[in-house]
Amino acid sequence: MRQKIQKVIISNGIYIVDIPDVDLQILCAAPADVVKHLTQKGYIVSAEKSGVPYETGPNAILLSDISIQQTSFSNLGEFPVLQMLYKQGMMIPNHPNNNGEKPIIIGSPKQIRSQLNYIHRGNYGLISKEEIMAAGIDEEQAEEMMRMKLKFAFGKIKDPSSLLQSVIVEGESNEVEIKKGVTIVRNDSNNFTISYEGESVTVDLNLAQDQQYLAPYNLGYYDIKREYFAVIHSGQGDGWDIHRPSMGSIIMYHGEIYLVDVGPNITNVLQALGIGLNEIKGIFHTHAHDDHFAGITSLLQTSHKIKYYSTPLIRSSVTKKMAALLDVEESEFEKYFDICDLEFDKWSDINGLEVMPVFSPHPIETNIFIFRTFWENGYRTYGHFADITSFNVLESMITDDSTQPGITQEFYDKTKEHYLQEVMLKKIDVGGGMIHGDAKDFVWDKTDKIILAHTSSKDLTQTQKSIGSGAPFGAVDVLIPDQQDLLRRSMHTHLKSHFPTISSDQIRILMNCQIKTFNPESILLREYQNVDKVYLVLTGIVEMIEYGSFNNSTLISSGAFIGELNTLLDIHLNKTFRAISYVKALEIPSELFSVFIKYNNLDELIGKRVIKFEILNDFPLFSDLLSFAVLNDIAQSLETLEFKEGEDIVHIKDDCSLYLLASGEVEKYIDEDHIYTVKSRDFFAEEQLVLGKATSFKYTAKKDIIVHKIPNETIKNIPSVYWQLFESYRKTIRSL
């Protein structure tokens, strides 16, 4: 007998529930690039009805109750909704699939509110002249930008509720109808049962501890040499391309790493290129569409605030969209990024790398970037032109009537001049259509080399090939080669951070050792083996695995030593260290390392440091990708305290610190009401850091306990730690 309801696994944490009798296909969870997953699995295919081409696909989205899982957004409905409205034809006038039904979004009141606001910002960015002026744009320019925006929006900014139907699922065990007898009930957080005419399926949207949302493409691994000034091509596709990451670049300058945009699956992109998150110095952001924005939560998982470079106009648009997705205040943005505002049409100097943002017409606020640095015979220059608009489309928008949506002739001329300015290397959007660029506009561009990007076509057309080049993932254009061995300069910086009191003459002894390259998935040091080498990680990502540990693995980035304590104590390793990407490491013979430590009287310092590192490693809060310098600051501030059973931990009222529970249990109260029990290897008193003041929470030792205390000043500027503390505080507030 034919099933009336069917559940299909698409990827980790993603499902399709299909009820064909009522023409309902529910996409369950919508992480980054979910449309690409559906296309690969055959749930989105090209079709034709009444002679009109369209795409198939889901017509409803079940939202995750949890905004972020394993550092990635769970609910990115922008591209799935766009696919429903335009590629399926649900919003296109006179389209055979436009039958008056709207795409359905299903979820908690909080997630539906958040999703509607996020989709609204994704469609329009800033939605009024006043919002544009609040970002520092004068009234005349703001009016011009608003007229352009309205032209892209067909004359009107629509409320998302006019485009989407919402089905709210409140609480647990409360059955709600979705459509024509199809019902849904929440069983537990992120766990739902969908039923129809006596049949039902259960959907669990929770990712397991060792699961991640998967990328829809396999990128391989690349061993990238650090250059003086170069561009790594980290994405040439768009939000629909199933084979490649979305358009993006990585700029290397003086050994520093900068992202240009932060698209979906940025962690996979960086891992493939052998770049650790903690190596990222800054991001240059063009705009807030998901294919250039969705990876931004990965940048919250670093041990330092990444510098955020863009104009206040674009930052405002990005901030509002991110705040909507996370359901937080806009002011939270600056808790995670070091904001460095740029000015339109002006050069800013960033330690010798100069950048100029230029306004680019697009449905949401967008700037393109031109980078340069001084060299022989002038400047070496790179232009990153993401999400530009074709000249034909711009010409069609020109109007002399200032009361109507559109642009002026002057605006058109200025934009054309900016697009065609000559640089050495230029990457341009040639996606076509109403909101993207056209390669033919650049036939007479005098730029030395043009890279064509932002398409979903696997191959360029013959016309495009005659105008510009392609660039496979991981290809590098070197504008100024490195002649000073930037890797060894980085090595010196890392060694000085480990041994700040030791002279450079002594440091050079270790620097004379060999640099070794490890292939991805190879083991540097294995558990239980004798250690005859100590490694200092210089580039790439290393996984530390302890067999049978509660915490399956920890990620180690550049600057960390491996095997130093085992060498000094002459003991076997109790962990395995494995390369996730290409890894370059300074290989120091154990005997030389031991002599170096003893000669410089560092035995006690190293021993105490490593013991405290082991304490921190026991807590999931500090398990991933914290740099050595940050871990060292935390370790030095660590203070251990003991409390007897029934004793109130009164210190919490007296200072602003975070407490790590090493053993025992702690009861958490507000006034006299019990909230929950804190278990060992967990933390408490995080609300003081989040709120910046003492609170009414009280903590009492349920048993004899040992705690480690860390001053809030030490950890408040570590994005990965702050995010976990903020989420824990929000969970407490929700439970109240």
XYZ file of C-alpha atoms in Angstrom, residues 189-617:
429
model
C 13.089 20.687 21.893
C 13.761 20.340 18.153
C 11.883 17.031 17.959
C 8.568 16.928 16.057
C 5.941 14.458 14.857
C 4.146 15.179 11.553
C 0.915 13.228 10.904
C -1.612 12.716 8.114
C -4.610 10.346 7.999
C -3.310 7.860 10.556
C 0.330 7.884 9.422
C 3.131 9.838 11.087
C 6.879 10.447 11.023
C 9.166 11.865 13.703
C 11.800 14.431 12.809
C 14.712 15.155 15.143
C 16.550 18.323 14.086
C 19.207 18.066 16.801
C 22.737 17.437 15.575
C 24.708 14.849 17.519
C 27.760 16.085 19.430
C 30.117 14.767 16.750
C 27.997 15.971 13.795
C 28.205 19.094 11.667
C 26.057 20.409 8.851
C 27.887 19.120 5.786
C 29.070 21.103 2.787
C 27.462 20.024 -0.501
C 30.828 19.841 -2.289
C 34.198 18.193 -1.703
C 37.001 20.751 -1.902
C 40.085 18.577 -1.388
C 43.223 19.942 0.290
C 45.704 22.647 -0.724
C 49.170 23.529 0.526
C 49.192 27.318 0.125
C 52.463 29.237 0.390
C 52.260 32.489 2.344
C 53.016 35.431 0.045
C 53.759 39.143 0.435
C 50.615 40.190 -1.507
C 48.430 37.585 -3.182
C 44.817 36.576 -3.746
C 43.567 33.037 -3.047
C 40.445 32.231 -5.053
C 38.257 30.618 -2.409
C 34.932 30.685 -4.273
C 33.700 31.332 -7.802
C 30.081 30.159 -7.607
C 26.837 31.676 -6.354
C 24.082 30.639 -3.964
C 22.776 28.028 -6.434
C 26.048 26.466 -7.663
C 26.192 22.863 -6.405
C 29.841 22.366 -7.362
C 31.666 25.349 -5.836
C 31.637 27.713 -2.853
C 30.065 31.130 -3.343
C 32.153 33.998 -4.660
C 34.854 35.012 -2.216
C 38.576 35.675 -1.957
C 41.304 35.480 0.644
C 43.981 38.160 0.625
C 47.466 37.426 1.913
C 49.455 40.508 2.852
C 52.743 40.464 4.817
C 51.805 36.977 5.978
C 48.458 38.148 7.383
C 45.197 36.555 6.210
C 42.087 38.598 5.312
C 38.733 37.302 4.066
C 36.726 39.091 1.412
C 33.176 38.046 2.372
C 32.243 35.064 4.506
C 29.968 32.723 2.582
C 28.424 29.377 3.556
C 30.734 26.608 4.828
C 33.628 29.010 5.382
C 35.144 26.563 7.895
C 35.349 23.880 5.191
C 36.858 26.417 2.793
C 39.568 27.453 5.260
C 40.281 23.864 6.271
C 40.761 22.874 2.616
C 43.241 25.744 2.226
C 45.140 24.898 5.421
C 44.129 28.115 7.187
C 43.049 28.123 10.831
C 40.308 30.457 12.046
C 42.736 32.073 14.466
C 44.954 33.050 11.538
C 42.226 35.373 10.201
C 43.216 38.984 10.809
C 40.117 40.627 9.327
C 37.170 40.455 6.958
C 36.255 42.889 4.200
C 32.483 42.620 3.758
C 30.647 43.546 0.553
C 27.030 42.920 1.632
C 24.611 40.763 3.605
C 23.111 38.312 1.093
C 23.454 34.794 2.494
C 25.946 33.604 -0.129
C 28.342 36.296 1.179
C 27.213 36.330 4.822
C 26.101 32.886 6.051
C 29.504 31.882 7.442
C 29.677 34.814 9.830
C 28.864 32.663 12.883
C 32.046 30.668 12.249
C 33.965 33.879 12.909
C 32.440 33.941 16.403
C 34.463 30.815 17.220
C 37.853 32.535 17.398
C 40.063 33.478 20.321
C 40.372 37.100 19.159
C 38.040 39.713 17.744
C 38.434 39.640 13.977
C 38.672 43.104 12.450
C 35.522 43.968 10.500
C 36.199 46.263 7.529
C 33.334 47.845 5.625
C 31.442 51.112 5.378
C 28.962 51.973 8.166
C 26.168 51.592 5.587
C 26.976 47.947 4.875
C 27.766 47.242 8.538
C 24.339 48.544 9.518
C 22.637 46.217 7.025
C 24.741 43.243 8.152
C 24.189 43.981 11.843
C 20.414 44.170 11.479
C 20.290 40.876 9.597
C 22.575 39.085 12.044
C 20.643 40.466 15.034
C 17.403 39.194 13.476
C 18.810 35.699 12.943
C 20.234 35.421 16.451
C 17.371 37.303 18.106
C 19.804 39.640 19.873
C 20.309 43.377 20.193
C 22.319 45.010 17.401
C 24.845 46.151 19.997
C 25.939 42.514 20.405
C 27.764 42.713 17.061
C 30.634 44.682 18.559
C 31.111 41.987 21.243
C 32.470 39.688 18.528
C 34.194 41.981 15.991
C 36.724 44.788 16.114
C 34.837 47.316 13.992
C 36.993 49.313 11.551
C 34.769 51.609 9.504
C 35.834 52.644 6.001
C 34.698 55.613 3.885
C 33.282 55.354 0.374
C 35.697 56.467 -2.375
C 38.582 57.027 0.060
C 41.747 54.998 0.617
C 42.371 53.593 4.094
C 45.797 52.295 5.105
C 45.831 48.963 6.977
C 49.474 48.411 7.896
C 50.521 49.109 4.320
C 47.599 47.410 2.576
C 45.340 50.155 1.254
C 41.640 49.598 0.559
C 38.918 51.746 -0.989
C 35.217 50.760 -0.847
C 32.959 51.908 -3.688
C 29.148 51.920 -3.566
C 27.596 49.367 -5.938
C 23.881 49.294 -6.929
C 22.135 46.168 -5.629
C 18.804 45.379 -3.898
C 20.584 45.624 -0.533
C 23.443 47.893 0.536
C 26.647 46.785 -1.209
C 30.186 48.024 -1.660
C 32.896 46.637 -3.897
C 36.562 46.871 -2.867
C 39.806 47.920 -4.511
C 43.041 46.913 -2.759
C 46.524 48.212 -3.443
C 50.010 48.302 -2.015
C 53.044 50.281 -3.138
C 55.718 48.442 -5.136
C 58.152 49.077 -7.951
C 56.693 51.181 -10.773
C 53.714 52.227 -8.634
C 50.975 50.116 -7.068
C 49.944 46.461 -7.315
C 46.133 46.439 -7.313
C 43.238 44.005 -6.906
C 39.526 44.744 -7.415
C 36.879 42.521 -5.830
C 33.569 43.316 -7.557
C 30.947 41.071 -5.957
C 27.249 41.507 -6.804
C 27.465 44.267 -9.352
C 24.637 45.110 -11.797
C 24.855 44.941 -15.591
C 24.944 48.148 -17.592
C 21.765 47.148 -19.481
C 19.808 46.835 -16.243
C 21.228 50.083 -14.890
C 20.358 51.914 -18.113
C 16.769 50.703 -17.850
C 16.584 52.267 -14.370
C 17.562 55.798 -15.483
C 14.846 58.433 -15.026
C 14.746 62.222 -14.770
C 11.703 62.086 -12.479
C 13.056 62.344 -8.937
C 9.686 61.278 -7.502
C 9.845 57.860 -9.174
C 11.962 54.782 -8.377
C 15.157 54.665 -10.439
C 18.577 56.268 -10.811
C 19.990 59.408 -12.415
C 22.237 59.539 -15.464
C 25.001 60.858 -13.216
C 24.659 57.846 -10.895
C 24.851 55.496 -13.901
C 27.941 57.210 -15.328
C 29.750 57.166 -11.991
C 28.967 53.472 -11.443
C 30.181 52.560 -14.937
C 33.415 54.465 -14.361
C 34.010 52.628 -11.079
C 33.335 49.216 -12.622
C 35.720 49.785 -15.562
C 38.632 51.302 -13.661
C 41.936 49.656 -14.531
C 43.648 47.432 -11.952
C 46.133 44.546 -12.226
C 43.677 41.836 -11.158
C 39.895 42.093 -11.011
C 37.306 39.502 -9.942
C 33.813 40.342 -11.216
C 30.281 39.019 -10.763
C 28.915 37.806 -14.117
C 25.798 36.082 -12.799
C 23.470 38.022 -15.127
C 19.760 38.614 -14.641
C 18.181 41.601 -12.912
C 20.662 42.025 -10.052
C 24.029 40.709 -11.265
C 26.777 41.590 -13.717
C 27.456 40.737 -17.363
C 30.896 39.800 -18.732
C 30.164 41.671 -21.977
C 30.294 44.968 -20.058
C 34.036 44.387 -19.561
C 35.057 43.717 -23.188
C 37.082 46.959 -23.301
C 38.303 46.838 -19.678
C 42.082 47.468 -19.641
C 42.669 45.417 -16.477
C 45.602 42.995 -16.887
C 43.653 39.938 -15.731
C 39.900 39.571 -15.197
C 38.466 36.636 -13.219
C 34.819 35.788 -13.959
C 32.810 34.599 -10.949
C 29.413 34.396 -9.241
C 27.726 31.996 -11.640
C 26.018 28.636 -11.174
C 27.216 27.385 -14.560
C 29.974 24.819 -14.312
C 31.643 26.145 -17.469
C 32.028 29.637 -18.893
C 30.463 30.377 -22.288
C 32.682 30.962 -25.311
C 31.892 34.680 -25.137
C 32.831 34.808 -21.450
C 36.050 32.888 -22.098
C 37.091 35.527 -24.634
C 36.705 38.255 -21.991
C 38.008 36.810 -18.729
C 39.645 33.880 -16.994
C 38.294 31.244 -14.687
C 39.946 30.355 -11.387
C 39.683 26.885 -9.844
C 39.230 26.678 -6.086
C 42.567 27.191 -4.354
C 44.226 28.969 -7.301
C 46.503 31.839 -6.244
C 47.321 35.054 -8.082
C 50.583 36.424 -6.664
C 50.848 40.210 -7.034
C 54.064 40.549 -4.990
C 56.009 37.360 -4.142
C 57.501 36.768 -0.704
C 61.290 37.189 -0.537
C 61.681 37.283 3.252
C 60.377 33.879 4.444
C 57.199 35.034 6.155
C 56.728 31.606 7.725
C 59.925 31.929 9.767
C 58.957 35.450 10.800
C 55.678 34.021 12.106
C 57.667 31.293 13.849
C 59.720 33.915 15.696
C 56.534 35.643 16.870
C 55.115 32.377 18.215
C 58.334 31.405 20.000
C 58.617 34.836 21.641
C 55.041 34.518 22.896
C 55.992 31.199 24.532
C 59.302 32.463 25.925
C 58.972 36.261 26.314
C 62.000 36.617 28.623
C 64.410 34.692 26.402
C 66.798 36.566 24.117
C 66.436 36.433 20.344
C 69.846 34.706 20.178
C 68.429 31.801 22.141
C 65.194 31.825 20.151
C 67.209 31.475 16.935
C 68.550 28.126 18.178
C 65.063 26.646 17.896
C 64.331 28.560 14.687
C 67.216 26.745 13.005
C 65.283 23.483 13.181
C 63.499 21.985 10.199
C 59.991 22.987 9.078
C 58.012 19.846 8.295
C 54.842 19.581 6.205
C 52.194 17.052 7.238
C 49.601 15.842 4.772
C 45.903 16.028 5.730
C 44.737 13.099 7.886
C 48.301 12.123 8.840
C 49.391 11.671 12.467
C 52.010 13.956 13.960
C 52.292 12.108 17.284
C 50.443 8.973 18.387
C 49.044 8.101 21.812
C 51.362 5.931 23.994
C 54.444 6.491 21.843
C 57.745 7.857 23.152
C 58.203 11.481 22.155
C 61.409 12.189 20.276
C 60.156 15.389 18.599
C 58.383 18.527 19.784
C 56.280 20.395 17.224
C 55.331 24.061 17.036
C 52.299 24.396 14.749
C 52.877 27.200 12.216
C 49.945 26.839 9.805
C 46.932 24.582 9.448
C 44.724 22.770 11.956
C 45.618 19.831 14.219
C 43.112 17.614 16.010
C 43.982 16.354 19.498
C 42.226 13.062 20.241
C 42.072 11.291 23.594
C 40.690 7.780 23.322
C 37.635 7.306 25.536
C 37.533 10.950 26.632
C 34.143 12.650 27.199
C 35.344 15.307 24.804
C 36.129 13.410 21.593
C 38.625 15.897 20.169
C 40.087 19.360 20.489
C 41.289 21.549 17.641
C 44.717 23.143 17.820
C 45.735 26.085 15.652
C 48.945 27.920 14.844
C 51.247 28.857 17.726
C 50.673 25.746 19.861
C 53.369 23.312 20.998
C 52.746 19.564 20.773
C 54.589 17.088 22.994
C 56.542 19.568 25.119
C 55.474 18.303 28.562
C 55.962 14.664 27.569
C 59.491 15.540 26.488
C 60.308 17.368 29.721
C 58.832 14.649 31.986
C 59.966 11.780 29.731
C 56.505 10.199 29.708
C 54.365 8.586 27.018
C 51.771 10.607 25.174
C 48.187 10.158 26.364
C 46.722 11.774 23.228
C 46.994 11.468 19.460
C 47.664 14.525 17.304
C 46.350 14.364 13.742
C 46.467 16.866 10.869
C 43.042 17.965 9.608
C 44.492 20.107 6.801
C 47.964 20.549 5.412
C 50.014 21.480 8.461
C 53.422 23.122 8.625
C 55.216 22.700 11.943
C 58.648 23.459 13.365
C 60.161 20.075 14.243
C 62.420 20.339 17.308
C 64.365 17.246 18.462
C 63.323 16.410 22.027
C 66.896 16.402 23.267
C 67.490 19.909 21.899
C 64.214 21.157 23.380
C 65.097 19.734 26.814
C 68.547 21.343 26.755
C 67.017 24.673 25.670
C 64.488 24.593 28.524
C 67.061 23.635 31.180
C 69.701 26.092 29.945
C 67.194 28.944 30.194
C 65.726 27.730 33.541
C 62.239 27.310 32.077
C 61.395 23.905 33.607
C 59.104 25.205 36.316
C 57.417 27.761 34.040
C 56.616 25.178 31.355
C 55.457 22.591 33.888
C 53.009 24.948 35.603
C 51.740 26.292 32.289
C 51.036 22.884 30.793
C 49.278 21.653 33.948
C 46.947 24.659 33.807
C 46.414 24.069 30.089
C 45.360 20.518 30.959
C 42.847 21.929 33.454
C 41.350 24.219 30.802
C 41.293 21.425 28.238
